Short mmCIF file of C-alpha atoms in Angstrom, two decimals:
data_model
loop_
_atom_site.label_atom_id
_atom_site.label_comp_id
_atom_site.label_asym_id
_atom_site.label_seq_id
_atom_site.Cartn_x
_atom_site.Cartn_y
_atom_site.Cartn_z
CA UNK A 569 -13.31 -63.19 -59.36
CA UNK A 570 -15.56 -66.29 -58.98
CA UNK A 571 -15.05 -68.20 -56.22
CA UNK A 572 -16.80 -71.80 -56.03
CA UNK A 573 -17.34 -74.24 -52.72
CA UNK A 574 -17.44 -77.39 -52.41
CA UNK A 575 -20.00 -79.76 -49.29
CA UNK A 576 -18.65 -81.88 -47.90
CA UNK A 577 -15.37 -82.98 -48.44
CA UNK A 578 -15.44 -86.31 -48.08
CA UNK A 579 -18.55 -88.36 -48.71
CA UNK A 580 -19.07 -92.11 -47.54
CA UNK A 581 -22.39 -94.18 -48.60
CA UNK A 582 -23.14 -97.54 -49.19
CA UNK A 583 -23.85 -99.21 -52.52
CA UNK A 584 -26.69 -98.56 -53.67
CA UNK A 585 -27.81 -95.96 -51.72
CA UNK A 586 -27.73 -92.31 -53.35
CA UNK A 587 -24.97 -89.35 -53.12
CA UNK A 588 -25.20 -85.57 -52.91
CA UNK A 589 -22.93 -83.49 -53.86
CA UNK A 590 -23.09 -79.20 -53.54
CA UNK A 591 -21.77 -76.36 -54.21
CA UNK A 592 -22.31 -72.73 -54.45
CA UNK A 593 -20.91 -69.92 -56.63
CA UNK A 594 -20.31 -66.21 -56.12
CA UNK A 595 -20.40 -64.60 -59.71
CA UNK A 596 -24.23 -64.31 -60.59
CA UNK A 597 -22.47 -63.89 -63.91
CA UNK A 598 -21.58 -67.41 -64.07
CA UNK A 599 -23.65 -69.42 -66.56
CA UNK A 600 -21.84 -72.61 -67.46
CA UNK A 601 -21.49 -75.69 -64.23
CA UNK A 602 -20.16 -79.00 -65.15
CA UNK A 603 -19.02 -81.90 -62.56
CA UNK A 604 -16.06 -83.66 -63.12
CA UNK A 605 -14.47 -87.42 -61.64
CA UNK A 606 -11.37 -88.08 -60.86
CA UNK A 607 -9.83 -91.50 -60.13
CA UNK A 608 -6.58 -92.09 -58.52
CA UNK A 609 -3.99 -91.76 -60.75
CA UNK A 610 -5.91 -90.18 -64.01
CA UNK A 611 -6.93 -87.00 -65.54
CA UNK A 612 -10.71 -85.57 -64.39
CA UNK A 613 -13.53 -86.78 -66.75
CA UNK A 614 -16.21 -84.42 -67.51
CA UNK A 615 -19.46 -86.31 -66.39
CA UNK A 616 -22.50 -83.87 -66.87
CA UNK A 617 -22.52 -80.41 -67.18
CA UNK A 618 -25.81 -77.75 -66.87
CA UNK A 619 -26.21 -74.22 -68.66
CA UNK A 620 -27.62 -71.61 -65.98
CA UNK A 621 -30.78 -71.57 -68.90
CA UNK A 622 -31.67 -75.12 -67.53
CA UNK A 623 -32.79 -76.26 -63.83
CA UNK A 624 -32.00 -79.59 -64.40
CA UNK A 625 -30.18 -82.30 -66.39
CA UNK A 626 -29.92 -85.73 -66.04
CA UNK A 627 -27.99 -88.68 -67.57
CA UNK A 628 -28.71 -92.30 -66.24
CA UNK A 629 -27.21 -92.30 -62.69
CA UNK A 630 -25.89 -88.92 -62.81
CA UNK A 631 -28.64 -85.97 -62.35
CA UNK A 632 -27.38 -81.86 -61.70
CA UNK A 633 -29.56 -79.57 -60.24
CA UNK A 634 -28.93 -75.79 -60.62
CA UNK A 635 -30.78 -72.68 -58.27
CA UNK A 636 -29.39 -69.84 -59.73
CA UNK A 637 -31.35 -67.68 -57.06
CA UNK A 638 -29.61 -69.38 -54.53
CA UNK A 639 -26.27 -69.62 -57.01
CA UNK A 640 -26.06 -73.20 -55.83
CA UNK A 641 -25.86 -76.33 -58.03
CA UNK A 642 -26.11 -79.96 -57.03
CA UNK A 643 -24.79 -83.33 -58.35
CA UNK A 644 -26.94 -85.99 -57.38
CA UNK A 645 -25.67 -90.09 -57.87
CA UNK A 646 -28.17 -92.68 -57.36
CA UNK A 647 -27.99 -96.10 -57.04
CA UNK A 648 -24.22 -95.76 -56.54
CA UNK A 649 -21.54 -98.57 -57.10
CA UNK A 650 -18.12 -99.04 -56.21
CA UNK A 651 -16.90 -97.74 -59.18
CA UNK A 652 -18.50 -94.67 -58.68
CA UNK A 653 -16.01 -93.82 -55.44
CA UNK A 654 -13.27 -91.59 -56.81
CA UNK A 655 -13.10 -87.44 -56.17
CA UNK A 656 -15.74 -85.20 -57.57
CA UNK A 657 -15.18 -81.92 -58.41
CA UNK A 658 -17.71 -79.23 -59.41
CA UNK A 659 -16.70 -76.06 -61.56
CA UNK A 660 -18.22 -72.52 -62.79
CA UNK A 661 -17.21 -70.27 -65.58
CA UNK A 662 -18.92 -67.30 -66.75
CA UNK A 663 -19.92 -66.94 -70.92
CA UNK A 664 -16.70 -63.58 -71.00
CA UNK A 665 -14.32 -66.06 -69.04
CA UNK A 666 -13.44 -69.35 -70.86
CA UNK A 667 -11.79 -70.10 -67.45
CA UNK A 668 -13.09 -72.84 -65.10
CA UNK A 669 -12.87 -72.24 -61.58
CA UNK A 670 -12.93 -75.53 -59.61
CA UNK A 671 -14.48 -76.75 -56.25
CA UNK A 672 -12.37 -78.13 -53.41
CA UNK A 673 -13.22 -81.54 -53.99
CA UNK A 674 -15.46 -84.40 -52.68
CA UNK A 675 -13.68 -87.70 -52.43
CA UNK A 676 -17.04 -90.13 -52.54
CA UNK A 677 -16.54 -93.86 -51.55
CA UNK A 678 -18.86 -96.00 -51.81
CA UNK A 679 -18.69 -99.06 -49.50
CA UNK A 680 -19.54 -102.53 -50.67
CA UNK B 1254 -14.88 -85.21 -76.86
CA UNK B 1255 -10.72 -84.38 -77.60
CA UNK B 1256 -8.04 -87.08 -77.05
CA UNK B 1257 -5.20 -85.54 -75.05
CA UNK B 1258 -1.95 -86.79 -74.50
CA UNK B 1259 0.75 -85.28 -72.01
CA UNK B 1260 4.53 -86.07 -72.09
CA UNK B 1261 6.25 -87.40 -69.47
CA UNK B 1262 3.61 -88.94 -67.88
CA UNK B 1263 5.85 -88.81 -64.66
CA UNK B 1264 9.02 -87.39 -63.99
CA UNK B 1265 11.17 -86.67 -60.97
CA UNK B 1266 13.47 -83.89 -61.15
CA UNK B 1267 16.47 -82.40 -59.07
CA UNK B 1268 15.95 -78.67 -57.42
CA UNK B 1269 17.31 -76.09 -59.76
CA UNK B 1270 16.67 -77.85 -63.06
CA UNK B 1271 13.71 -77.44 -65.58
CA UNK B 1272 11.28 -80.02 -67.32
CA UNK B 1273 9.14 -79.19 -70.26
CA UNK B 1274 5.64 -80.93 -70.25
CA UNK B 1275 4.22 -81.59 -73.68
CA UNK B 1276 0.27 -82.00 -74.46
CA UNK B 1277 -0.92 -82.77 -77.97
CA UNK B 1278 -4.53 -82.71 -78.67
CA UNK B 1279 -5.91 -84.99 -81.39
CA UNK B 1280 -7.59 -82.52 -83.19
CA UNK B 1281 -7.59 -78.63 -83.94
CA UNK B 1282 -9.18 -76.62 -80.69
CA UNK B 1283 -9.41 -73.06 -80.31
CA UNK B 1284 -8.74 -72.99 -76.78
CA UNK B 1285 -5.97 -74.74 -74.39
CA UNK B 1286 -5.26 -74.49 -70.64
CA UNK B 1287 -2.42 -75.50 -68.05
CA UNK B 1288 -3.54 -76.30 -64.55
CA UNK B 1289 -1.43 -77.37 -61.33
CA UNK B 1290 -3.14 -79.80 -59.02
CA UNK B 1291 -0.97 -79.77 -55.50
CA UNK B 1292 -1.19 -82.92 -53.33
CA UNK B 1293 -4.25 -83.53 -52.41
CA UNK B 1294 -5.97 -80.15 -53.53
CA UNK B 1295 -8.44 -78.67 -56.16
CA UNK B 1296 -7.15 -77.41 -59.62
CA UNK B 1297 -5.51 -73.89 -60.07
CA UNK B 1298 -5.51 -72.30 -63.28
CA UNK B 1299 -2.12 -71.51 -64.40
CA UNK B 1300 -2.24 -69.85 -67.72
CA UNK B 1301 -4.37 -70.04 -70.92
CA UNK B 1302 -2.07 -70.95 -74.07
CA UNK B 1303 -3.00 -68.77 -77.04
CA UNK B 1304 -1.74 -69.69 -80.50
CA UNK B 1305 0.28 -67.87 -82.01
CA UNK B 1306 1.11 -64.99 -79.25
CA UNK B 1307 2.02 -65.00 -75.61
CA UNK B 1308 0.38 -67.14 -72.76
CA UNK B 1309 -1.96 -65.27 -70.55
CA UNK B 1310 -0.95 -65.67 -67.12
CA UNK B 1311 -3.11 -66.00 -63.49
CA UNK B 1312 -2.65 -64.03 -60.19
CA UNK B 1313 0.49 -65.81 -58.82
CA UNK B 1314 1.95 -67.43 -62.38
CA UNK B 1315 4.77 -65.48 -64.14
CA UNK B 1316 5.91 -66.51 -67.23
CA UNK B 1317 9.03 -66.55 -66.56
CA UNK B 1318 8.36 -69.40 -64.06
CA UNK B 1319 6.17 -71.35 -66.46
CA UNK B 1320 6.84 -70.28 -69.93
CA UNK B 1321 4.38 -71.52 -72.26
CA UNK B 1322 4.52 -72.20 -76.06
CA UNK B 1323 1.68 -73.20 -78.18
CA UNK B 1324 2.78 -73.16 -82.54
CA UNK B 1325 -0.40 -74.64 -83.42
CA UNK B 1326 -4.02 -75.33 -82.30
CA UNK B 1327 -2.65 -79.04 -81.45
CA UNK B 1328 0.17 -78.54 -79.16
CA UNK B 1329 1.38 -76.84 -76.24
CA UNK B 1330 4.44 -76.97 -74.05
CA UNK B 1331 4.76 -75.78 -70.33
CA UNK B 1332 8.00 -75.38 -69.11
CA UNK B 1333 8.14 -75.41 -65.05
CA UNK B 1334 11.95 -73.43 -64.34
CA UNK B 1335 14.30 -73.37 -61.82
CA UNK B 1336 12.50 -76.01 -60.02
CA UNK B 1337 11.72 -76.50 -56.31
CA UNK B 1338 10.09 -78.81 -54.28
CA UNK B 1339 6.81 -76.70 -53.23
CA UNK B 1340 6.61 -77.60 -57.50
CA UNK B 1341 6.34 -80.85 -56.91
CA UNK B 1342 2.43 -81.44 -58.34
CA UNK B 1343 0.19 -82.74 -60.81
CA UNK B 1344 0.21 -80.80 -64.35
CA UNK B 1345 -2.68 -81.02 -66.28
CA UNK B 1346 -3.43 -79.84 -70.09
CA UNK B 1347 -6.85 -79.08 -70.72
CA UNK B 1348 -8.28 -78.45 -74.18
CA UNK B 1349 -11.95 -76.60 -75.39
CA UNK B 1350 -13.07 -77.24 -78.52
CA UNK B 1351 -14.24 -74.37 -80.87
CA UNK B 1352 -17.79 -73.90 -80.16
CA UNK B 1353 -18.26 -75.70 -77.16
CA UNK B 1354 -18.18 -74.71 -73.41
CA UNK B 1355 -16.89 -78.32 -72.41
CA UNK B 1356 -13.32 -78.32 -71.15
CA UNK B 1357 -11.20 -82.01 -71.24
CA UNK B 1358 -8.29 -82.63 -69.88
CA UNK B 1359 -5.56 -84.51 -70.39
CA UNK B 1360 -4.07 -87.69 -67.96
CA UNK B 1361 -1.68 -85.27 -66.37
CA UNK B 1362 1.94 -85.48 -65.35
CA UNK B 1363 3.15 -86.10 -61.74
CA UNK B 1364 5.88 -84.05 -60.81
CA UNK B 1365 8.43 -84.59 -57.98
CA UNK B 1366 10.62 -82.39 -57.60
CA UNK B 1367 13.76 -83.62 -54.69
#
């Protein structure tokens, strides 16, 4: 099965500097990647997502990056604020499994 | 995007007993999931709820543990049995509308289990 990990852990930068998030993926099947942010207390929110069809995708802040040489994918935050600290997760699924399989988590703070 | 709602919201339970988690989803989707989220950890796919017949299970889920119903493409139910406290986590619904690869999930209910 898929198996999906997660750099680094834990992820401290100050505001307004830029986060990096990545991860990399075992089943060169895999073709769907999305990021998702969780805040203390809540569901995860979907954020931005990228199709393996696509190298990149961005949205404002938020930009993904996807090698799928490599099988590595990146989330990329710039010009972070302190609302942007919360966990991050990243997550792969394959087009014959609906499934997502999930990251271990990056919890990002972002100082003041 | 779905709106998802998940009843209780929080709960904590005596060992031995069971608790039922409802989602509802606020409109018809082909495809709904149950995740656990342990303490501190990633998700883990439990089971996905198919309408109309049985729930399929993941390595390490038995339904008898977690039996899931789902009577329509708006609802779902997981029941977490005979309860212990290495059960004591986060449940979350999550819900994939037809003809889209996006997954959302629902706020989740926090479990303790004493």
């Amino acid at each position: 099965g898929e198996n999906v990990e997660q750099h680094p852990s834990t992820l401290s930068v100050q505001e307004g500097d830029s986060a990096v998030i990545k991860c990399t993926y075992s089943d060169s099947a895999s073709n769907y990647f999305p990021w998702y942010k969780q805040e203390l207390g809540k569901g995860p929110q979907l954020i931005i997502d990228i199709r393996s069809n696509v190298g990149e995708k961005k949205d404002q802040r938020i930009a993904v990056t996807l090698n799928k040489t490599a099988k590595h994918f990146s989330l990329h935050i710039t010009e972070t604020q302190p609302e942007d600290s919360a966990v991050y997760f990243c997550a792969a699924s394959s087009g014959s499994a609906r499934q997502l399989t999930f990251g271990s988590g990056t919890q990002l703070t972002v100082l003041p | 995007s779905a709106v998802i709602s998940q009843k209780p919201s929080r709960d904590i339970c005596q060992r031995g007993t069971s608790l039922t988690i409802q989602c509802q989803v606020d409109s018809q989707v082909t495809m709904m999931f149950w995740y656990r989220q342990q303490p501190g950890q990633s998700l883990t796919l439990i089971a996905t709820a198919n309408q109309g017949s049985e729930a399929t299970y993941e390595s390490g889920f038995v339904i008898d543990k977690f039996p899931i119903s789902r009577p329509n493409l708006t609802f779902s139910t997981l029941t977490v049995s005979n309860m212990s406290p290495e059960d004591s986590s986060i449940y979350l619904c999550s819900v994939q509308p037809q003809g889209s690869r996006e997954q959302f999930f629902g706020p989740g209910t926090r479990l303790t289990v004493l």
